[in-house]
């Protein structure tokens, strides 16, 4: 099983809303990732969690707040987003050891009005 | 910094072979990956190659790696309409805190025509 699930599939929010994206994997992976992907562009890394600790923040604005409640779950809390934050948000996970193949979820398509 | 480069677009006829090329930047990458993305979907891992290999074959897929030139290619034999998608190569850098950072290529849109 190499499945990473993400909810919701689609999200529309206003600039004053607070919402959360959720990601889950049951492969026993200890590294989890958030990516942002704009149309026709490659994914861009936002955050890396390793063993439930934030190890990489790629200078992401504070209106994006990641959380890793346990080794299977990864959340991305959204607050006061801008229209330019509209994108596909992808979650991925990897083993956390030497062979670091990342497995991606289907993504959440976010529209900020 | 330098980008991982791919040609933007490739069109082939159904049944022909497709070759998608990638020029990467990090010679210390241990693994190099190919991902497929269909419209509105996430990234599907297709295959990967370890940096000490020159070639890897997996059913219809053949990956060639030229480390000297930092060139990676993906050949799809007997291309089908279901292969129409965007294909991303990615180089990998291990993170000291665990996990790795993937740097993706610009993506190649493959269109398969009947």
mmCIF file of N, CA and C in Angstrom, chain A residues 1-109:
data_model
loop_
_atom_site.group_PDB
_atom_site.id
_atom_site.type_symbol
_atom_site.label_atom_id
_atom_site.label_comp_id
_atom_site.label_asym_id
_atom_site.label_seq_id
_atom_site.Cartn_x
_atom_site.Cartn_y
_atom_site.Cartn_z
ATOM 1 N N UNK A 1 0.842 -1.185 0.000
ATOM 2 C CA UNK A 1 0.000 0.000 0.000
ATOM 3 C C UNK A 1 0.889 1.250 0.000
ATOM 4 N N UNK A 2 0.767 2.065 -1.034
ATOM 5 C CA UNK A 2 1.550 3.304 -1.117
ATOM 6 C C UNK A 2 0.623 4.491 -1.198
ATOM 7 N N UNK A 3 -0.444 4.453 -0.384
ATOM 8 C CA UNK A 3 -1.462 5.491 -0.513
ATOM 9 C C UNK A 3 -1.289 6.605 0.508
ATOM 10 N N UNK A 4 -1.333 7.810 -0.016
ATOM 11 C CA UNK A 4 -1.396 9.017 0.791
ATOM 12 C C UNK A 4 -2.741 9.671 0.476
ATOM 13 N N UNK A 5 -3.526 9.939 1.508
ATOM 14 C CA UNK A 5 -4.845 10.540 1.281
ATOM 15 C C UNK A 5 -4.842 11.989 1.731
ATOM 16 N N UNK A 6 -5.629 12.803 1.035
ATOM 17 C CA UNK A 6 -5.737 14.224 1.380
ATOM 18 C C UNK A 6 -7.206 14.637 1.357
ATOM 19 N N UNK A 7 -7.568 15.459 2.322
ATOM 20 C CA UNK A 7 -8.905 16.043 2.348
ATOM 21 C C UNK A 7 -8.819 17.521 2.697
ATOM 22 N N UNK A 8 -9.726 18.337 2.169
ATOM 23 C CA UNK A 8 -10.706 17.999 1.133
ATOM 24 C C UNK A 8 -10.052 17.951 -0.246
ATOM 25 N N UNK A 9 -10.798 17.525 -1.252
ATOM 26 C CA UNK A 9 -10.271 17.529 -2.620
ATOM 27 C C UNK A 9 -10.268 18.939 -3.191
ATOM 28 N N UNK A 10 -11.297 19.691 -2.843
ATOM 29 C CA UNK A 10 -11.428 21.066 -3.319
ATOM 30 C C UNK A 10 -11.790 21.951 -2.125
ATOM 31 N N UNK A 11 -11.317 23.190 -2.161
ATOM 32 C CA UNK A 11 -11.631 24.124 -1.081
ATOM 33 C C UNK A 11 -11.689 25.528 -1.661
ATOM 34 N N UNK A 12 -12.794 26.226 -1.361
ATOM 35 C CA UNK A 12 -12.913 27.631 -1.721
ATOM 36 C C UNK A 12 -13.008 28.414 -0.420
ATOM 37 N N UNK A 13 -12.185 29.429 -0.278
ATOM 38 C CA UNK A 13 -12.216 30.205 0.955
ATOM 39 C C UNK A 13 -11.994 31.686 0.676
ATOM 40 N N UNK A 14 -12.564 32.490 1.563
ATOM 41 C CA UNK A 14 -12.344 33.921 1.481
ATOM 42 C C UNK A 14 -11.075 34.304 2.214
ATOM 43 N N UNK A 15 -10.637 35.521 1.993
ATOM 44 C CA UNK A 15 -9.356 35.961 2.558
ATOM 45 C C UNK A 15 -9.389 36.085 4.075
ATOM 46 N N UNK A 16 -10.590 36.107 4.665
ATOM 47 C CA UNK A 16 -10.670 36.228 6.121
ATOM 48 C C UNK A 16 -10.929 34.879 6.798
ATOM 49 N N UNK A 17 -11.101 33.835 6.007
ATOM 50 C CA UNK A 17 -11.428 32.520 6.569
ATOM 51 C C UNK A 17 -10.224 31.845 7.193
ATOM 52 N N UNK A 18 -10.534 30.863 8.065
ATOM 53 C CA UNK A 18 -9.523 29.921 8.567
ATOM 54 C C UNK A 18 -9.964 28.533 8.156
ATOM 55 N N UNK A 19 -9.071 27.803 7.522
ATOM 56 C CA UNK A 19 -9.377 26.439 7.101
ATOM 57 C C UNK A 19 -8.144 25.574 7.322
ATOM 58 N N UNK A 20 -8.337 24.250 7.211
ATOM 59 C CA UNK A 20 -7.214 23.327 7.351
ATOM 60 C C UNK A 20 -7.249 22.273 6.270
ATOM 61 N N UNK A 21 -6.087 21.921 5.783
ATOM 62 C CA UNK A 21 -5.911 20.797 4.872
ATOM 63 C C UNK A 21 -5.351 19.630 5.676
ATOM 64 N N UNK A 22 -5.812 18.423 5.319
ATOM 65 C CA UNK A 22 -5.377 17.244 6.062
ATOM 66 C C UNK A 22 -4.732 16.230 5.131
ATOM 67 N N UNK A 23 -3.762 15.522 5.680
ATOM 68 C CA UNK A 23 -3.034 14.500 4.930
ATOM 69 C C UNK A 23 -2.809 13.312 5.864
ATOM 70 N N UNK A 24 -2.938 12.106 5.325
ATOM 71 C CA UNK A 24 -2.784 10.913 6.154
ATOM 72 C C UNK A 24 -2.084 9.816 5.364
ATOM 73 N N UNK A 25 -1.211 9.095 6.033
ATOM 74 C CA UNK A 25 -0.572 7.921 5.428
ATOM 75 C C UNK A 25 -0.417 6.847 6.498
ATOM 76 N N UNK A 26 -0.521 5.592 6.057
ATOM 77 C CA UNK A 26 -0.393 4.465 6.985
ATOM 78 C C UNK A 26 0.668 3.503 6.496
ATOM 79 N N UNK A 27 1.744 4.070 5.948
ATOM 80 C CA UNK A 27 2.840 3.250 5.445
ATOM 81 C C UNK A 27 3.986 3.179 6.451
ATOM 82 N N UNK A 28 3.792 3.801 7.609
ATOM 83 C CA UNK A 28 4.867 3.817 8.599
ATOM 84 C C UNK A 28 5.974 4.789 8.249
ATOM 85 N N UNK A 29 5.699 5.702 7.311
ATOM 86 C CA UNK A 29 6.697 6.688 6.919
ATOM 87 C C UNK A 29 6.889 7.718 8.026
ATOM 88 N N UNK A 30 8.132 8.171 8.185
ATOM 89 C CA UNK A 30 8.428 9.114 9.259
ATOM 90 C C UNK A 30 8.767 10.504 8.742
ATOM 91 N N UNK A 31 8.755 10.689 7.431
ATOM 92 C CA UNK A 31 8.957 12.020 6.856
ATOM 93 C C UNK A 31 7.718 12.385 6.050
ATOM 94 N N UNK A 32 7.226 13.602 6.234
ATOM 95 C CA UNK A 32 6.051 14.067 5.503
ATOM 96 C C UNK A 32 6.305 15.479 5.006
ATOM 97 N N UNK A 33 5.642 15.804 3.884
ATOM 98 C CA UNK A 33 5.979 17.020 3.142
ATOM 99 C C UNK A 33 4.714 17.742 2.678
ATOM 100 N N UNK A 34 4.804 19.061 2.619
ATOM 101 C CA UNK A 34 3.801 19.871 1.927
ATOM 102 C C UNK A 34 4.464 20.562 0.749
ATOM 103 N N UNK A 35 3.775 20.490 -0.410
ATOM 104 C CA UNK A 35 4.200 21.179 -1.621
ATOM 105 C C UNK A 35 3.061 22.067 -2.105
ATOM 106 N N UNK A 36 3.437 23.126 -2.815
ATOM 107 C CA UNK A 36 2.481 23.996 -3.502
ATOM 108 C C UNK A 36 2.771 23.900 -4.993
ATOM 109 N N UNK A 37 1.707 23.744 -5.796
ATOM 110 C CA UNK A 37 1.902 23.646 -7.241
ATOM 111 C C UNK A 37 0.934 24.573 -7.960
ATOM 112 N N UNK A 38 1.491 25.511 -8.687
ATOM 113 C CA UNK A 38 0.693 26.376 -9.547
ATOM 114 C C UNK A 38 0.536 25.682 -10.903
ATOM 115 N N UNK A 39 -0.478 26.138 -11.641
ATOM 116 C CA UNK A 39 -0.802 25.506 -12.926
ATOM 117 C C UNK A 39 0.394 25.510 -13.878
ATOM 118 N N UNK A 40 0.625 24.380 -14.506
ATOM 119 C CA UNK A 40 1.673 24.214 -15.518
ATOM 120 C C UNK A 40 3.091 24.381 -14.950
ATOM 121 N N UNK A 41 3.229 24.305 -13.622
ATOM 122 C CA UNK A 41 4.533 24.465 -12.983
ATOM 123 C C UNK A 41 4.861 23.234 -12.159
ATOM 124 N N UNK A 42 6.150 23.025 -11.852
ATOM 125 C CA UNK A 42 6.484 21.900 -10.963
ATOM 126 C C UNK A 42 6.115 22.211 -9.517
ATOM 127 N N UNK A 43 5.955 21.185 -8.698
ATOM 128 C CA UNK A 43 5.689 21.417 -7.272
ATOM 129 C C UNK A 43 6.860 22.124 -6.606
ATOM 130 N N UNK A 44 6.532 22.963 -5.632
ATOM 131 C CA UNK A 44 7.551 23.671 -4.845
ATOM 132 C C UNK A 44 7.415 23.244 -3.393
ATOM 133 N N UNK A 45 8.526 22.852 -2.801
ATOM 134 C CA UNK A 45 8.522 22.402 -1.410
ATOM 135 C C UNK A 45 8.194 23.564 -0.474
ATOM 136 N N UNK A 46 7.297 23.262 0.493
ATOM 137 C CA UNK A 46 6.961 24.248 1.530
ATOM 138 C C UNK A 46 7.563 23.843 2.875
ATOM 139 N N UNK A 47 7.203 22.645 3.330
ATOM 140 C CA UNK A 47 7.607 22.191 4.672
ATOM 141 C C UNK A 47 8.007 20.718 4.618
ATOM 142 N N UNK A 48 8.930 20.349 5.528
ATOM 143 C CA UNK A 48 9.292 18.952 5.745
ATOM 144 C C UNK A 48 9.192 18.653 7.227
ATOM 145 N N UNK A 49 8.512 17.577 7.558
ATOM 146 C CA UNK A 49 8.497 17.063 8.929
ATOM 147 C C UNK A 49 9.234 15.741 8.940
ATOM 148 N N UNK A 50 10.097 15.589 9.926
ATOM 149 C CA UNK A 50 10.812 14.336 10.101
ATOM 150 C C UNK A 50 10.625 13.889 11.544
ATOM 151 N N UNK A 51 10.116 12.684 11.730
ATOM 152 C CA UNK A 51 9.834 12.174 13.070
ATOM 153 C C UNK A 51 9.036 13.203 13.882
ATOM 154 N N UNK A 52 8.027 13.744 13.239
ATOM 155 C CA UNK A 52 7.035 14.660 13.829
ATOM 156 C C UNK A 52 7.617 16.011 14.224
ATOM 157 N N UNK A 53 8.834 16.295 13.776
ATOM 158 C CA UNK A 53 9.423 17.601 14.047
ATOM 159 C C UNK A 53 9.621 18.346 12.727
ATOM 160 N N UNK A 54 9.346 19.641 12.741
ATOM 161 C CA UNK A 54 9.540 20.457 11.548
ATOM 162 C C UNK A 54 11.038 20.587 11.281
ATOM 163 N N UNK A 55 11.470 20.107 10.117
ATOM 164 C CA UNK A 55 12.896 20.191 9.819
ATOM 165 C C UNK A 55 13.207 21.192 8.721
ATOM 166 N N UNK A 56 12.254 21.479 7.871
ATOM 167 C CA UNK A 56 12.477 22.445 6.797
ATOM 168 C C UNK A 56 11.246 23.344 6.657
ATOM 169 N N UNK A 57 11.479 24.640 6.621
ATOM 170 C CA UNK A 57 10.461 25.629 6.263
ATOM 171 C C UNK A 57 11.095 26.462 5.160
ATOM 172 N N UNK A 58 10.566 26.328 3.953
ATOM 173 C CA UNK A 58 11.181 27.010 2.810
ATOM 174 C C UNK A 58 10.701 28.455 2.718
ATOM 175 N N UNK A 59 10.882 29.188 3.814
ATOM 176 C CA UNK A 59 10.525 30.623 3.848
ATOM 177 C C UNK A 59 9.067 30.850 3.463
ATOM 178 N N UNK A 60 8.209 30.014 4.005
ATOM 179 C CA UNK A 60 6.780 30.103 3.700
ATOM 180 C C UNK A 60 6.142 31.169 4.603
ATOM 181 N N UNK A 61 5.254 32.011 4.054
ATOM 182 C CA UNK A 61 4.605 33.038 4.878
ATOM 183 C C UNK A 61 3.854 32.426 6.054
ATOM 184 N N UNK A 62 3.761 33.165 7.129
ATOM 185 C CA UNK A 62 3.174 32.648 8.378
ATOM 186 C C UNK A 62 1.674 32.405 8.278
ATOM 187 N N UNK A 63 1.030 32.855 7.206
ATOM 188 C CA UNK A 63 -0.390 32.545 7.027
ATOM 189 C C UNK A 63 -0.604 31.045 6.726
ATOM 190 N N UNK A 64 0.488 30.337 6.454
ATOM 191 C CA UNK A 64 0.471 28.878 6.343
ATOM 192 C C UNK A 64 1.136 28.313 7.599
ATOM 193 N N UNK A 65 0.408 27.446 8.317
ATOM 194 C CA UNK A 65 0.944 26.910 9.566
ATOM 195 C C UNK A 65 0.827 25.394 9.548
ATOM 196 N N UNK A 66 1.958 24.669 9.457
ATOM 197 C CA UNK A 66 1.875 23.214 9.433
ATOM 198 C C UNK A 66 1.790 22.636 10.844
ATOM 199 N N UNK A 67 1.278 21.414 10.901
ATOM 200 C CA UNK A 67 1.180 20.708 12.181
ATOM 201 C C UNK A 67 1.270 19.219 11.910
ATOM 202 N N UNK A 68 2.015 18.512 12.763
ATOM 203 C CA UNK A 68 2.130 17.065 12.620
ATOM 204 C C UNK A 68 1.730 16.425 13.953
ATOM 205 N N UNK A 69 0.446 16.128 14.141
ATOM 206 C CA UNK A 69 -0.029 15.625 15.436
ATOM 207 C C UNK A 69 0.532 14.253 15.792
ATOM 208 N N UNK A 70 0.757 13.417 14.782
ATOM 209 C CA UNK A 70 1.393 12.117 15.007
ATOM 210 C C UNK A 70 2.051 11.674 13.711
ATOM 211 N N UNK A 71 2.656 10.526 13.726
ATOM 212 C CA UNK A 71 3.480 10.123 12.574
ATOM 213 C C UNK A 71 2.658 9.823 11.330
ATOM 214 N N UNK A 72 1.337 9.685 11.465
ATOM 215 C CA UNK A 72 0.504 9.365 10.296
ATOM 216 C C UNK A 72 -0.218 10.574 9.719
ATOM 217 N N UNK A 73 -0.252 11.653 10.466
ATOM 218 C CA UNK A 73 -1.076 12.799 10.077
ATOM 219 C C UNK A 73 -0.247 14.054 9.879
ATOM 220 N N UNK A 74 -0.662 14.839 8.890
ATOM 221 C CA UNK A 74 -0.028 16.129 8.640
ATOM 222 C C UNK A 74 -1.127 17.111 8.268
ATOM 223 N N UNK A 75 -1.145 18.244 8.947
ATOM 224 C CA UNK A 75 -2.140 19.272 8.656
ATOM 225 C C UNK A 75 -1.460 20.523 8.137
ATOM 226 N N UNK A 76 -2.232 21.322 7.401
ATOM 227 C CA UNK A 76 -1.759 22.638 6.993
ATOM 228 C C UNK A 76 -2.884 23.612 7.298
ATOM 229 N N UNK A 77 -2.665 24.470 8.283
ATOM 230 C CA UNK A 77 -3.666 25.441 8.709
ATOM 231 C C UNK A 77 -3.490 26.717 7.898
ATOM 232 N N UNK A 78 -4.613 27.226 7.415
ATOM 233 C CA UNK A 78 -4.612 28.374 6.514
ATOM 234 C C UNK A 78 -5.371 29.533 7.146
ATOM 235 N N UNK A 79 -4.794 30.709 7.100
ATOM 236 C CA UNK A 79 -5.457 31.875 7.703
ATOM 237 C C UNK A 79 -5.038 33.136 6.960
ATOM 238 N N UNK A 80 -6.040 33.936 6.598
ATOM 239 C CA UNK A 80 -5.783 35.220 5.934
ATOM 240 C C UNK A 80 -4.995 35.043 4.651
ATOM 241 N N UNK A 81 -5.423 34.082 3.833
ATOM 242 C CA UNK A 81 -4.710 33.832 2.583
ATOM 243 C C UNK A 81 -5.018 34.910 1.551
ATOM 244 N N UNK A 82 -4.183 34.965 0.535
ATOM 245 C CA UNK A 82 -4.316 35.896 -0.564
ATOM 246 C C UNK A 82 -4.737 35.150 -1.828
ATOM 247 N N UNK A 83 -5.339 35.836 -2.781
ATOM 248 C CA UNK A 83 -5.725 35.151 -4.034
ATOM 249 C C UNK A 83 -4.561 34.438 -4.719
ATOM 250 N N UNK A 84 -3.354 34.959 -4.590
ATOM 251 C CA UNK A 84 -2.200 34.312 -5.241
ATOM 252 C C UNK A 84 -1.807 33.002 -4.557
ATOM 253 N N UNK A 85 -2.427 32.703 -3.418
ATOM 254 C CA UNK A 85 -2.182 31.419 -2.758
ATOM 255 C C UNK A 85 -3.020 30.296 -3.373
ATOM 256 N N UNK A 86 -3.912 30.636 -4.277
ATOM 257 C CA UNK A 86 -4.694 29.622 -4.979
ATOM 258 C C UNK A 86 -3.750 28.711 -5.749
ATOM 259 N N UNK A 87 -3.895 27.411 -5.518
ATOM 260 C CA UNK A 87 -2.966 26.439 -6.107
ATOM 261 C C UNK A 87 -3.431 25.034 -5.742
ATOM 262 N N UNK A 88 -2.705 24.051 -6.236
ATOM 263 C CA UNK A 88 -2.876 22.658 -5.799
ATOM 264 C C UNK A 88 -1.865 22.410 -4.687
ATOM 265 N N UNK A 89 -2.349 21.952 -3.529
ATOM 266 C CA UNK A 89 -1.465 21.665 -2.404
ATOM 267 C C UNK A 89 -1.329 20.158 -2.278
ATOM 268 N N UNK A 90 -0.089 19.724 -2.387
ATOM 269 C CA UNK A 90 0.222 18.304 -2.407
ATOM 270 C C UNK A 90 0.932 17.899 -1.129
ATOM 271 N N UNK A 91 0.537 16.765 -0.610
ATOM 272 C CA UNK A 91 1.205 16.161 0.532
ATOM 273 C C UNK A 91 1.971 14.941 0.029
ATOM 274 N N UNK A 92 3.095 14.658 0.640
ATOM 275 C CA UNK A 92 3.884 13.475 0.295
ATOM 276 C C UNK A 92 4.477 12.887 1.564
ATOM 277 N N UNK A 93 4.867 11.624 1.467
ATOM 278 C CA UNK A 93 5.564 11.000 2.598
ATOM 279 C C UNK A 93 6.690 10.127 2.073
ATOM 280 N N UNK A 94 7.685 9.898 2.921
ATOM 281 C CA UNK A 94 8.775 8.989 2.578
ATOM 282 C C UNK A 94 9.216 8.271 3.841
ATOM 283 N N UNK A 95 10.041 7.261 3.636
ATOM 284 C CA UNK A 95 10.367 6.372 4.746
ATOM 285 C C UNK A 95 11.043 7.097 5.899
ATOM 286 N N UNK A 96 11.917 8.044 5.557
ATOM 287 C CA UNK A 96 12.652 8.752 6.611
ATOM 288 C C UNK A 96 14.045 8.212 6.813
ATOM 289 N N UNK A 97 14.392 7.190 6.041
ATOM 290 C CA UNK A 97 15.746 6.628 6.125
ATOM 291 C C UNK A 97 16.424 6.811 4.770
ATOM 292 N N UNK A 98 17.349 5.938 4.423
ATOM 293 C CA UNK A 98 18.220 6.197 3.284
ATOM 294 C C UNK A 98 17.486 6.288 1.950
ATOM 295 N N UNK A 99 16.551 5.357 1.697
ATOM 296 C CA UNK A 99 15.861 5.369 0.403
ATOM 297 C C UNK A 99 14.641 6.250 0.544
ATOM 298 N N UNK A 100 14.701 7.415 -0.071
ATOM 299 C CA UNK A 100 13.750 8.451 0.263
ATOM 300 C C UNK A 100 12.717 8.697 -0.809
ATOM 301 N N UNK A 101 12.250 7.646 -1.454
ATOM 302 C CA UNK A 101 11.214 7.823 -2.459
ATOM 303 C C UNK A 101 9.981 8.449 -1.813
ATOM 304 N N UNK A 102 9.505 9.521 -2.422
ATOM 305 C CA UNK A 102 8.340 10.219 -1.902
ATOM 306 C C UNK A 102 7.093 9.765 -2.650
ATOM 307 N N UNK A 103 6.054 9.499 -1.883
ATOM 308 C CA UNK A 103 4.759 9.110 -2.440
ATOM 309 C C UNK A 103 3.783 10.247 -2.185
ATOM 310 N N UNK A 104 3.083 10.638 -3.247
ATOM 311 C CA UNK A 104 2.241 11.821 -3.194
ATOM 312 C C UNK A 104 0.766 11.479 -3.058
ATOM 313 N N UNK A 105 0.056 12.354 -2.375
ATOM 314 C CA UNK A 105 -1.388 12.299 -2.341
ATOM 315 C C UNK A 105 -1.982 12.962 -3.578
ATOM 316 N N UNK A 106 -3.318 12.919 -3.720
ATOM 317 C CA UNK A 106 -3.980 13.484 -4.894
ATOM 318 C C UNK A 106 -4.066 15.010 -4.875
ATOM 319 N N UNK A 107 -3.814 15.598 -3.719
ATOM 320 C CA UNK A 107 -3.813 17.056 -3.647
ATOM 321 C C UNK A 107 -5.148 17.650 -3.241
ATOM 322 N N UNK A 108 -5.068 18.879 -2.747
ATOM 323 C CA UNK A 108 -6.246 19.708 -2.480
ATOM 324 C C UNK A 108 -6.151 20.921 -3.376
ATOM 325 N N UNK A 109 -7.194 21.130 -4.173
ATOM 326 C CA UNK A 109 -7.188 22.313 -5.050
ATOM 327 C C UNK A 109 -7.848 23.454 -4.287
#
